[in-house]
Amino acid sequence: MTAVLPAITNLSARVIRILGCNPGPMTLQGTNSYLIGTGKCRILLDTSDEGKTDYMDALSNLLKKLDVRLEAILLTHWHHDHVGCIGAIDKDKSLHSHNGCTFHKMPRKDADETKEKHYPVQIKPVIDGQKFYTEGATIRAVFTPGHTTDHTAFVLEEENALFSGDCVLGEGTTVLETLSDYMRSLYLMKGLKADILYPGHGPHNLDAGSVIGQYIAHREKREKQVLECLQQNGEMTIEEIVRSVYKGLPEHLILAASQNVHQHLEKLMEEGRVEEVGEKYRVKQNYKL
Ligand SMILES: [Zn+2]
């Protein structure tokens, strides 16, 4: 059951959450968009899906009510539910500060975003460790690939808070592109020792370390199960592993579980712990559990 979140919430003295008004099975209560800072010019982190006029109205009304404008938009990653409103924000100059409004995102490694016309606005490339300043807030970019190749978390230094994007959600499990990168990013985020977690979806959490720890434990437990299963049974196909590890899983969830096991096998092969034999997989001879 997902918690019901109000459309606009003051989360702290310098962070206001605006819901993306795009709830769904993949977005939970919708994308979390965050207005950050304390001054007349503020930074917005992530937006919503394209065409979400409810979100644009909520954002515009909030800015008018506070009598503030946007000076920069930071994007955690390329997924449509995060970048979809950048065109609408760019067009509505009444939202921009006197110096205008700039858009920032880490470039993707799996697509050339400079050649194709991916975005309706000019996006400035974010560099790992780059800092963004606005009155009352210093925000540092932390490259955290795995969910996507461009995924970037952001630390709000004044609160020791982590905007985790889709790397760690407030509820539920994140979908991944590369598990090995993703695990490295989880450990990196845990090492930041942030206090507050502001996730890409779902409620915020005042114990960031424990949420990230649970994500790590969940993936590591699954990896151990896959390895033990191969150790006990010898050579197995992905489906055989799924049916053994996820006993009693309803048929319609087998495909999703297979993708999950496949990602674990890819990671284990990268690490030289498992090898492929035709359609099957087995633990490498010299590898001990
Ligand atoms: Zn995403």
PDB file of C-alpha atoms and ligand atoms in Angstrom:
ATOM      1  CA  MET A   1       0.000   0.000   0.000  1.00  0.00           C
ATOM      2  CA  THR A   2       1.486   3.354  -0.930  1.00  0.00           C
ATOM      3  CA  ALA A   3       1.028   6.293   1.403  1.00  0.00           C
ATOM      4  CA  VAL A   4      -1.217   9.146   0.228  1.00  0.00           C
ATOM      5  CA  LEU A   5       0.933  12.250  -0.169  1.00  0.00           C
ATOM      6  CA  PRO A   6      -0.432  15.816  -0.425  1.00  0.00           C
ATOM      7  CA  ALA A   7       0.293  17.747  -3.646  1.00  0.00           C
ATOM      8  CA  ILE A   8       2.566  20.332  -1.999  1.00  0.00           C
ATOM      9  CA  THR A   9       4.408  19.850   1.292  1.00  0.00           C
ATOM     10  CA  ASN A  10       6.971  21.918   3.169  1.00  0.00           C
ATOM     11  CA  LEU A  11       9.495  19.239   4.150  1.00  0.00           C
ATOM     12  CA  SER A  12      12.024  21.557   5.791  1.00  0.00           C
ATOM     13  CA  ALA A  13      12.998  25.232   5.994  1.00  0.00           C
ATOM     14  CA  ARG A  14      14.533  24.962   2.508  1.00  0.00           C
ATOM     15  CA  VAL A  15      12.812  22.039   0.747  1.00  0.00           C
ATOM     16  CA  ILE A  16       9.250  21.940  -0.623  1.00  0.00           C
ATOM     17  CA  ARG A  17       7.962  18.823  -2.385  1.00  0.00           C
ATOM     18  CA  ILE A  18       5.617  19.227  -5.354  1.00  0.00           C
ATOM     19  CA  LEU A  19       4.065  15.951  -6.522  1.00  0.00           C
ATOM     20  CA  GLY A  20       4.271  15.300 -10.266  1.00  0.00           C
ATOM     21  CA  CYS A  21       0.499  14.613 -10.461  1.00  0.00           C
ATOM     22  CA  ASN A  22       1.433  11.459 -12.410  1.00  0.00           C
ATOM     23  CA  PRO A  23       0.647   8.496 -10.113  1.00  0.00           C
ATOM     24  CA  GLY A  24       0.955   4.997 -11.568  1.00  0.00           C
ATOM     25  CA  PRO A  25       2.418   1.518 -11.040  1.00  0.00           C
ATOM     26  CA  MET A  26       5.928   2.720 -12.005  1.00  0.00           C
ATOM     27  CA  THR A  27       5.818   6.144 -10.363  1.00  0.00           C
ATOM     28  CA  LEU A  28       4.011   5.215  -7.096  1.00  0.00           C
ATOM     29  CA  GLN A  29       2.342   8.452  -5.875  1.00  0.00           C
ATOM     30  CA  GLY A  30       3.970  10.259  -8.793  1.00  0.00           C
ATOM     31  CA  THR A  31       7.375  11.834  -9.286  1.00  0.00           C
ATOM     32  CA  ASN A  32       8.691  13.992  -6.469  1.00  0.00           C
ATOM     33  CA  SER A  33       9.787  17.411  -7.670  1.00  0.00           C
ATOM     34  CA  TYR A  34      11.615  19.520  -5.078  1.00  0.00           C
ATOM     35  CA  LEU A  35      11.831  23.302  -4.789  1.00  0.00           C
ATOM     36  CA  ILE A  36      15.059  24.109  -2.924  1.00  0.00           C
ATOM     37  CA  GLY A  37      16.396  27.294  -1.301  1.00  0.00           C
ATOM     38  CA  THR A  38      15.253  30.163   0.906  1.00  0.00           C
ATOM     39  CA  GLY A  39      15.617  33.237  -1.312  1.00  0.00           C
ATOM     40  CA  LYS A  40      13.774  34.887  -4.205  1.00  0.00           C
ATOM     41  CA  CYS A  41      15.517  32.607  -6.714  1.00  0.00           C
ATOM     42  CA  ARG A  42      15.320  28.842  -6.199  1.00  0.00           C
ATOM     43  CA  ILE A  43      16.437  25.558  -7.682  1.00  0.00           C
ATOM     44  CA  LEU A  44      13.958  22.917  -8.842  1.00  0.00           C
ATOM     45  CA  LEU A  45      15.059  19.264  -8.767  1.00  0.00           C
ATOM     46  CA  ASP A  46      13.189  17.024 -11.273  1.00  0.00           C
ATOM     47  CA  THR A  47       9.801  17.735 -12.884  1.00  0.00           C
ATOM     48  CA  SER A  48       7.003  15.434 -14.115  1.00  0.00           C
ATOM     49  CA  ASP A  49       5.758  13.711 -17.283  1.00  0.00           C
ATOM     50  CA  GLU A  50       5.212  15.827 -20.388  1.00  0.00           C
ATOM     51  CA  GLY A  51       1.741  17.401 -20.622  1.00  0.00           C
ATOM     52  CA  LYS A  52       1.027  17.282 -16.888  1.00  0.00           C
ATOM     53  CA  THR A  53      -0.827  20.591 -16.689  1.00  0.00           C
ATOM     54  CA  ASP A  54      -1.887  19.872 -13.079  1.00  0.00           C
ATOM     55  CA  TYR A  55       1.787  19.784 -12.134  1.00  0.00           C
ATOM     56  CA  MET A  56       2.580  22.953 -14.085  1.00  0.00           C
ATOM     57  CA  ASP A  57      -0.362  24.754 -12.438  1.00  0.00           C
ATOM     58  CA  ALA A  58       0.726  23.593  -8.969  1.00  0.00           C
ATOM     59  CA  LEU A  59       4.312  24.738  -9.617  1.00  0.00           C
ATOM     60  CA  SER A  60       3.271  28.082 -11.068  1.00  0.00           C
ATOM     61  CA  ASN A  61       0.792  28.798  -8.231  1.00  0.00           C
ATOM     62  CA  LEU A  62       3.365  27.871  -5.595  1.00  0.00           C
ATOM     63  CA  LEU A  63       6.004  30.181  -7.106  1.00  0.00           C
ATOM     64  CA  LYS A  64       3.474  33.047  -7.269  1.00  0.00           C
ATOM     65  CA  LYS A  65       2.306  32.453  -3.705  1.00  0.00           C
ATOM     66  CA  LEU A  66       5.897  32.495  -2.412  1.00  0.00           C
ATOM     67  CA  ASP A  67       6.826  35.300  -4.814  1.00  0.00           C
ATOM     68  CA  VAL A  68       9.900  33.370  -5.990  1.00  0.00           C
ATOM     69  CA  ARG A  69      11.303  32.389  -9.407  1.00  0.00           C
ATOM     70  CA  LEU A  70      13.360  29.494 -10.785  1.00  0.00           C
ATOM     71  CA  GLU A  71      17.023  29.977 -11.645  1.00  0.00           C
ATOM     72  CA  ALA A  72      18.066  26.372 -12.316  1.00  0.00           C
ATOM     73  CA  ILE A  73      16.519  22.956 -12.922  1.00  0.00           C
ATOM     74  CA  LEU A  74      18.536  19.910 -11.841  1.00  0.00           C
ATOM     75  CA  LEU A  75      17.590  16.525 -13.306  1.00  0.00           C
ATOM     76  CA  THR A  76      18.508  13.216 -11.640  1.00  0.00           C
ATOM     77  CA  HIS A  77      18.172  11.157 -14.873  1.00  0.00           C
ATOM     78  CA  TRP A  78      16.607  11.001 -18.315  1.00  0.00           C
ATOM     79  CA  HIS A  79      13.392   9.079 -17.511  1.00  0.00           C
ATOM     80  CA  HIS A  80      10.320  10.858 -18.881  1.00  0.00           C
ATOM     81  CA  ASP A  81       8.573  11.172 -15.538  1.00  0.00           C
ATOM     82  CA  HIS A  82      11.504  13.336 -14.344  1.00  0.00           C
ATOM     83  CA  VAL A  83      12.353  15.462 -17.412  1.00  0.00           C
ATOM     84  CA  GLY A  84       8.912  15.658 -19.115  1.00  0.00           C
ATOM     85  CA  CYS A  85       8.027  19.217 -18.098  1.00  0.00           C
ATOM     86  CA  ILE A  86      11.317  20.945 -18.943  1.00  0.00           C
ATOM     87  CA  GLY A  87       9.912  22.225 -22.257  1.00  0.00           C
ATOM     88  CA  ALA A  88       6.851  23.731 -20.551  1.00  0.00           C
ATOM     89  CA  ILE A  89       9.016  25.293 -17.820  1.00  0.00           C
ATOM     90  CA  ASP A  90      11.356  26.749 -20.445  1.00  0.00           C
ATOM     91  CA  LYS A  91       8.439  28.287 -22.385  1.00  0.00           C
ATOM     92  CA  ASP A  92       6.789  29.960 -19.390  1.00  0.00           C
ATOM     93  CA  LYS A  93       9.164  32.868 -18.811  1.00  0.00           C
ATOM     94  CA  SER A  94       7.028  34.098 -15.875  1.00  0.00           C
ATOM     95  CA  LEU A  95       8.573  31.236 -13.866  1.00  0.00           C
ATOM     96  CA  HIS A  96      12.166  32.305 -14.585  1.00  0.00           C
ATOM     97  CA  SER A  97      14.456  34.515 -12.521  1.00  0.00           C
ATOM     98  CA  HIS A  98      15.676  37.818 -14.025  1.00  0.00           C
ATOM     99  CA  ASN A  99      18.845  36.044 -15.102  1.00  0.00           C
ATOM    100  CA  GLY A 100      16.831  33.289 -16.774  1.00  0.00           C
ATOM    101  CA  CYS A 101      16.655  29.604 -15.921  1.00  0.00           C
ATOM    102  CA  THR A 102      19.196  26.929 -16.826  1.00  0.00           C
ATOM    103  CA  PHE A 103      18.787  23.137 -17.121  1.00  0.00           C
ATOM    104  CA  HIS A 104      21.386  20.622 -15.894  1.00  0.00           C
ATOM    105  CA  LYS A 105      21.830  16.849 -16.233  1.00  0.00           C
ATOM    106  CA  MET A 106      24.641  14.310 -16.469  1.00  0.00           C
ATOM    107  CA  PRO A 107      24.961  13.115 -20.098  1.00  0.00           C
ATOM    108  CA  ARG A 108      23.934   9.512 -20.849  1.00  0.00           C
ATOM    109  CA  LYS A 109      26.611   6.951 -21.658  1.00  0.00           C
ATOM    110  CA  ASP A 110      24.247   4.729 -23.674  1.00  0.00           C
ATOM    111  CA  ALA A 111      22.870   7.410 -26.024  1.00  0.00           C
ATOM    112  CA  ASP A 112      24.422  10.426 -27.698  1.00  0.00           C
ATOM    113  CA  GLU A 113      22.286  13.219 -26.338  1.00  0.00           C
ATOM    114  CA  THR A 114      24.178  15.863 -28.293  1.00  0.00           C
ATOM    115  CA  LYS A 115      23.436  14.459 -31.774  1.00  0.00           C
ATOM    116  CA  GLU A 116      19.759  13.565 -31.604  1.00  0.00           C
ATOM    117  CA  LYS A 117      17.194  16.092 -30.594  1.00  0.00           C
ATOM    118  CA  HIS A 118      16.399  14.488 -27.266  1.00  0.00           C
ATOM    119  CA  TYR A 119      15.271  17.518 -25.335  1.00  0.00           C
ATOM    120  CA  PRO A 120      13.303  20.675 -26.116  1.00  0.00           C
ATOM    121  CA  VAL A 121      15.769  22.828 -24.129  1.00  0.00           C
ATOM    122  CA  GLN A 122      19.511  23.205 -23.951  1.00  0.00           C
ATOM    123  CA  ILE A 123      20.844  21.006 -21.163  1.00  0.00           C
ATOM    124  CA  LYS A 124      24.178  21.778 -19.522  1.00  0.00           C
ATOM    125  CA  PRO A 125      26.220  18.689 -18.634  1.00  0.00           C
ATOM    126  CA  VAL A 126      26.566  18.058 -14.891  1.00  0.00           C
ATOM    127  CA  ILE A 127      30.004  16.996 -13.644  1.00  0.00           C
ATOM    128  CA  ASP A 128      30.426  14.576 -10.717  1.00  0.00           C
ATOM    129  CA  GLY A 129      31.033  16.681  -7.588  1.00  0.00           C
ATOM    130  CA  GLN A 130      29.773  19.901  -9.192  1.00  0.00           C
ATOM    131  CA  LYS A 131      28.157  22.337  -6.780  1.00  0.00           C
ATOM    132  CA  PHE A 132      25.089  24.468  -7.356  1.00  0.00           C
ATOM    133  CA  TYR A 133      24.421  27.475  -5.165  1.00  0.00           C
ATOM    134  CA  THR A 134      21.260  29.351  -4.383  1.00  0.00           C
ATOM    135  CA  GLU A 135      20.350  31.403  -1.314  1.00  0.00           C
ATOM    136  CA  GLY A 136      20.101  28.989   1.638  1.00  0.00           C
ATOM    137  CA  ALA A 137      21.235  25.900  -0.289  1.00  0.00           C
ATOM    138  CA  THR A 138      24.439  24.328  -1.554  1.00  0.00           C
ATOM    139  CA  ILE A 139      23.747  21.269  -3.686  1.00  0.00           C
ATOM    140  CA  ARG A 140      26.465  18.805  -4.716  1.00  0.00           C
ATOM    141  CA  ALA A 141      26.108  16.312  -7.586  1.00  0.00           C
ATOM    142  CA  VAL A 142      27.018  12.669  -6.875  1.00  0.00           C
ATOM    143  CA  PHE A 143      27.211  10.411  -9.940  1.00  0.00           C
ATOM    144  CA  THR A 144      25.253   7.241  -9.094  1.00  0.00           C
ATOM    145  CA  PRO A 145      24.724   5.126 -12.251  1.00  0.00           C
ATOM    146  CA  GLY A 146      22.867   1.793 -12.290  1.00  0.00           C
ATOM    147  CA  HIS A 147      19.183   2.750 -12.475  1.00  0.00           C
ATOM    148  CA  THR A 148      20.260   4.563 -15.660  1.00  0.00           C
ATOM    149  CA  THR A 149      23.717   5.438 -17.048  1.00  0.00           C
ATOM    150  CA  ASP A 150      23.220   9.150 -16.267  1.00  0.00           C
ATOM    151  CA  HIS A 151      21.718   8.819 -12.799  1.00  0.00           C
ATOM    152  CA  THR A 152      22.884  11.533 -10.412  1.00  0.00           C
ATOM    153  CA  ALA A 153      21.991  11.990  -6.760  1.00  0.00           C
ATOM    154  CA  PHE A 154      22.354  15.398  -5.108  1.00  0.00           C
ATOM    155  CA  VAL A 155      23.434  16.283  -1.563  1.00  0.00           C
ATOM    156  CA  LEU A 156      21.937  19.336   0.125  1.00  0.00           C
ATOM    157  CA  GLU A 157      24.885  20.286   2.300  1.00  0.00           C
ATOM    158  CA  GLU A 158      23.011  22.550   4.767  1.00  0.00           C
ATOM    159  CA  GLU A 159      20.786  19.612   5.829  1.00  0.00           C
ATOM    160  CA  ASN A 160      23.153  16.720   5.104  1.00  0.00           C
ATOM    161  CA  ALA A 161      20.240  15.445   3.008  1.00  0.00           C
ATOM    162  CA  LEU A 162      20.363  13.183  -0.045  1.00  0.00           C
ATOM    163  CA  PHE A 163      18.132  13.551  -3.091  1.00  0.00           C
ATOM    164  CA  SER A 164      18.401   9.929  -4.209  1.00  0.00           C
ATOM    165  CA  GLY A 165      16.388  10.143  -7.452  1.00  0.00           C
ATOM    166  CA  ASP A 166      15.290   6.638  -8.475  1.00  0.00           C
ATOM    167  CA  CYS A 167      18.365   4.941  -6.952  1.00  0.00           C
ATOM    168  CA  VAL A 168      16.541   4.631  -3.648  1.00  0.00           C
ATOM    169  CA  LEU A 169      12.792   5.154  -3.550  1.00  0.00           C
ATOM    170  CA  GLY A 170      10.674   6.009  -0.529  1.00  0.00           C
ATOM    171  CA  GLU A 171       8.781   2.756  -1.058  1.00  0.00           C
ATOM    172  CA  GLY A 172       9.162  -0.270  -3.321  1.00  0.00           C
ATOM    173  CA  THR A 173      12.054  -1.537  -5.425  1.00  0.00           C
ATOM    174  CA  THR A 174      13.798   0.396  -8.159  1.00  0.00           C
ATOM    175  CA  VAL A 175      14.155  -0.897 -11.744  1.00  0.00           C
ATOM    176  CA  LEU A 176      17.738  -1.150 -13.013  1.00  0.00           C
ATOM    177  CA  GLU A 177      19.884  -1.050 -16.115  1.00  0.00           C
ATOM    178  CA  THR A 178      23.104  -2.427 -14.560  1.00  0.00           C
ATOM    179  CA  LEU A 179      23.192  -4.167 -11.200  1.00  0.00           C
ATOM    180  CA  SER A 180      26.956  -3.951 -10.635  1.00  0.00           C
ATOM    181  CA  ASP A 181      26.918  -0.156 -11.165  1.00  0.00           C
ATOM    182  CA  TYR A 182      23.788   0.084  -9.063  1.00  0.00           C
ATOM    183  CA  MET A 183      25.348  -1.774  -6.106  1.00  0.00           C
ATOM    184  CA  ARG A 184      28.434   0.465  -6.276  1.00  0.00           C
ATOM    185  CA  SER A 185      26.128   3.507  -6.249  1.00  0.00           C
ATOM    186  CA  LEU A 186      24.210   2.200  -3.220  1.00  0.00           C
ATOM    187  CA  TYR A 187      27.476   1.758  -1.296  1.00  0.00           C
ATOM    188  CA  LEU A 188      28.615   5.203  -2.422  1.00  0.00           C
ATOM    189  CA  MET A 189      25.374   6.738  -1.159  1.00  0.00           C
ATOM    190  CA  LYS A 190      25.588   4.846   2.140  1.00  0.00           C
ATOM    191  CA  GLY A 191      29.140   6.175   2.561  1.00  0.00           C
ATOM    192  CA  LEU A 192      27.842   9.753   2.317  1.00  0.00           C
ATOM    193  CA  LYS A 193      26.226   9.206   5.739  1.00  0.00           C
ATOM    194  CA  ALA A 194      23.330  11.499   4.887  1.00  0.00           C
ATOM    195  CA  ASP A 195      20.695  12.107   7.549  1.00  0.00           C
ATOM    196  CA  ILE A 196      17.616  12.854   5.461  1.00  0.00           C
ATOM    197  CA  LEU A 197      16.502  11.023   2.328  1.00  0.00           C
ATOM    198  CA  TYR A 198      14.484  12.846  -0.312  1.00  0.00           C
ATOM    199  CA  PRO A 199      13.654  10.101  -2.853  1.00  0.00           C
ATOM    200  CA  GLY A 200      12.487  10.398  -6.478  1.00  0.00           C
ATOM    201  CA  HIS A 201       9.161   8.810  -5.513  1.00  0.00           C
ATOM    202  CA  GLY A 202       7.405   8.166  -2.218  1.00  0.00           C
ATOM    203  CA  PRO A 203       7.684   9.782   1.208  1.00  0.00           C
ATOM    204  CA  HIS A 204      10.871  11.334   2.567  1.00  0.00           C
ATOM    205  CA  ASN A 205      12.705   9.623   5.398  1.00  0.00           C
ATOM    206  CA  LEU A 206      14.693  10.957   8.341  1.00  0.00           C
ATOM    207  CA  ASP A 207      16.907   7.849   8.502  1.00  0.00           C
ATOM    208  CA  ALA A 208      18.627   7.746   5.109  1.00  0.00           C
ATOM    209  CA  GLY A 209      21.275   5.233   6.227  1.00  0.00           C
ATOM    210  CA  SER A 210      18.772   2.590   7.255  1.00  0.00           C
ATOM    211  CA  VAL A 211      16.757   2.880   4.000  1.00  0.00           C
ATOM    212  CA  ILE A 212      19.892   2.542   1.853  1.00  0.00           C
ATOM    213  CA  GLY A 213      21.086  -0.315   4.093  1.00  0.00           C
ATOM    214  CA  GLN A 214      17.824  -2.187   3.474  1.00  0.00           C
ATOM    215  CA  TYR A 215      18.264  -1.813  -0.296  1.00  0.00           C
ATOM    216  CA  ILE A 216      21.790  -3.224  -0.082  1.00  0.00           C
ATOM    217  CA  ALA A 217      20.702  -6.111   2.169  1.00  0.00           C
ATOM    218  CA  HIS A 218      17.806  -7.018  -0.144  1.00  0.00           C
ATOM    219  CA  ARG A 219      20.046  -7.272  -3.238  1.00  0.00           C
ATOM    220  CA  GLU A 220      22.824  -9.100  -1.415  1.00  0.00           C
ATOM    221  CA  LYS A 221      20.400 -11.669  -0.021  1.00  0.00           C
ATOM    222  CA  ARG A 222      19.106 -12.361  -3.539  1.00  0.00           C
ATOM    223  CA  GLU A 223      22.636 -12.690  -4.921  1.00  0.00           C
ATOM    224  CA  LYS A 224      23.517 -15.186  -2.194  1.00  0.00           C
ATOM    225  CA  GLN A 225      20.372 -17.202  -3.002  1.00  0.00           C
ATOM    226  CA  VAL A 226      21.277 -17.329  -6.718  1.00  0.00           C
ATOM    227  CA  LEU A 227      24.833 -18.470  -5.933  1.00  0.00           C
ATOM    228  CA  GLU A 228      23.721 -21.109  -3.427  1.00  0.00           C
ATOM    229  CA  CYS A 229      21.099 -22.378  -5.837  1.00  0.00           C
ATOM    230  CA  LEU A 230      23.746 -22.868  -8.562  1.00  0.00           C
ATOM    231  CA  GLN A 231      26.149 -24.440  -6.076  1.00  0.00           C
ATOM    232  CA  GLN A 232      23.551 -27.013  -5.064  1.00  0.00           C
ATOM    233  CA  ASN A 233      22.102 -27.785  -8.479  1.00  0.00           C
ATOM    234  CA  GLY A 234      25.025 -27.456 -10.899  1.00  0.00           C
ATOM    235  CA  GLU A 235      24.095 -26.064 -14.308  1.00  0.00           C
ATOM    236  CA  MET A 236      20.758 -24.240 -14.504  1.00  0.00           C
ATOM    237  CA  THR A 237      18.775 -22.061 -16.904  1.00  0.00           C
ATOM    238  CA  ILE A 238      17.491 -18.684 -15.727  1.00  0.00           C
ATOM    239  CA  GLU A 239      13.962 -20.047 -15.476  1.00  0.00           C
ATOM    240  CA  GLU A 240      15.118 -22.974 -13.333  1.00  0.00           C
ATOM    241  CA  ILE A 241      16.911 -20.563 -11.007  1.00  0.00           C
ATOM    242  CA  VAL A 242      13.808 -18.335 -10.797  1.00  0.00           C
ATOM    243  CA  ARG A 243      11.532 -21.275  -9.951  1.00  0.00           C
ATOM    244  CA  SER A 244      13.933 -22.433  -7.262  1.00  0.00           C
ATOM    245  CA  VAL A 245      14.780 -19.043  -5.675  1.00  0.00           C
ATOM    246  CA  TYR A 246      11.286 -17.520  -5.925  1.00  0.00           C
ATOM    247  CA  LYS A 247       9.261 -20.577  -4.884  1.00  0.00           C
ATOM    248  CA  GLY A 248       5.510 -20.186  -5.453  1.00  0.00           C
ATOM    249  CA  LEU A 249       5.826 -16.953  -7.466  1.00  0.00           C
ATOM    250  CA  PRO A 250       2.648 -16.345  -9.565  1.00  0.00           C
ATOM    251  CA  GLU A 251       3.195 -17.100 -13.298  1.00  0.00           C
ATOM    252  CA  HIS A 252       2.665 -13.481 -14.403  1.00  0.00           C
ATOM    253  CA  LEU A 253       5.627 -12.333 -12.274  1.00  0.00           C
ATOM    254  CA  ILE A 254       8.081 -14.937 -13.608  1.00  0.00           C
ATOM    255  CA  LEU A 255       9.280 -12.679 -16.438  1.00  0.00           C
ATOM    256  CA  ALA A 256      10.123  -9.768 -14.108  1.00  0.00           C
ATOM    257  CA  ALA A 257      11.887 -12.167 -11.724  1.00  0.00           C
ATOM    258  CA  SER A 258      13.842 -13.619 -14.680  1.00  0.00           C
ATOM    259  CA  GLN A 259      15.126 -10.153 -15.590  1.00  0.00           C
ATOM    260  CA  ASN A 260      16.173  -9.682 -12.003  1.00  0.00           C
ATOM    261  CA  VAL A 261      18.032 -13.028 -11.881  1.00  0.00           C
ATOM    262  CA  HIS A 262      19.617 -12.243 -15.255  1.00  0.00           C
ATOM    263  CA  GLN A 263      21.047  -9.012 -13.786  1.00  0.00           C
ATOM    264  CA  HIS A 264      22.468 -10.916 -10.832  1.00  0.00           C
ATOM    265  CA  LEU A 265      24.068 -13.460 -13.212  1.00  0.00           C
ATOM    266  CA  GLU A 266      25.570 -10.643 -15.338  1.00  0.00           C
ATOM    267  CA  LYS A 267      27.121  -9.137 -12.203  1.00  0.00           C
ATOM    268  CA  LEU A 268      28.397 -12.514 -10.965  1.00  0.00           C
ATOM    269  CA  MET A 269      29.944 -13.220 -14.382  1.00  0.00           C
ATOM    270  CA  GLU A 270      31.613  -9.776 -14.405  1.00  0.00           C
ATOM    271  CA  GLU A 271      33.140 -10.684 -11.053  1.00  0.00           C
ATOM    272  CA  GLY A 272      34.328 -14.062 -12.361  1.00  0.00           C
ATOM    273  CA  ARG A 273      32.185 -16.028  -9.936  1.00  0.00           C
ATOM    274  CA  VAL A 274      29.741 -17.590 -12.432  1.00  0.00           C
ATOM    275  CA  GLU A 275      30.094 -18.720 -16.069  1.00  0.00           C
ATOM    276  CA  GLU A 276      27.710 -19.337 -18.961  1.00  0.00           C
ATOM    277  CA  VAL A 277      27.451 -22.796 -20.550  1.00  0.00           C
ATOM    278  CA  GLY A 278      25.135 -22.523 -23.576  1.00  0.00           C
ATOM    279  CA  GLU A 279      21.698 -21.667 -22.177  1.00  0.00           C
ATOM    280  CA  LYS A 280      22.785 -22.506 -18.655  1.00  0.00           C
ATOM    281  CA  TYR A 281      24.863 -21.005 -15.872  1.00  0.00           C
ATOM    282  CA  ARG A 282      27.152 -22.570 -13.281  1.00  0.00           C
ATOM    283  CA  VAL A 283      29.484 -21.497 -10.481  1.00  0.00           C
ATOM    284  CA  LYS A 284      33.074 -21.237 -11.729  1.00  0.00           C
ATOM    285  CA  GLN A 285      35.153 -24.249 -10.668  1.00  0.00           C
ATOM    286  CA  ASN A 286      37.719 -22.325  -8.614  1.00  0.00           C
ATOM    287  CA  TYR A 287      35.135 -20.121  -6.921  1.00  0.00           C
ATOM    288  CA  LYS A 288      34.188 -21.039  -3.345  1.00  0.00           C
ATOM    289  CA  LEU A 289      31.037 -19.618  -1.717  1.00  0.00           C
TER     290      LEU A 289
HETATM  291 ZN    ZN B   1      13.694   6.425 -13.298  1.00  0.00          ZN
END
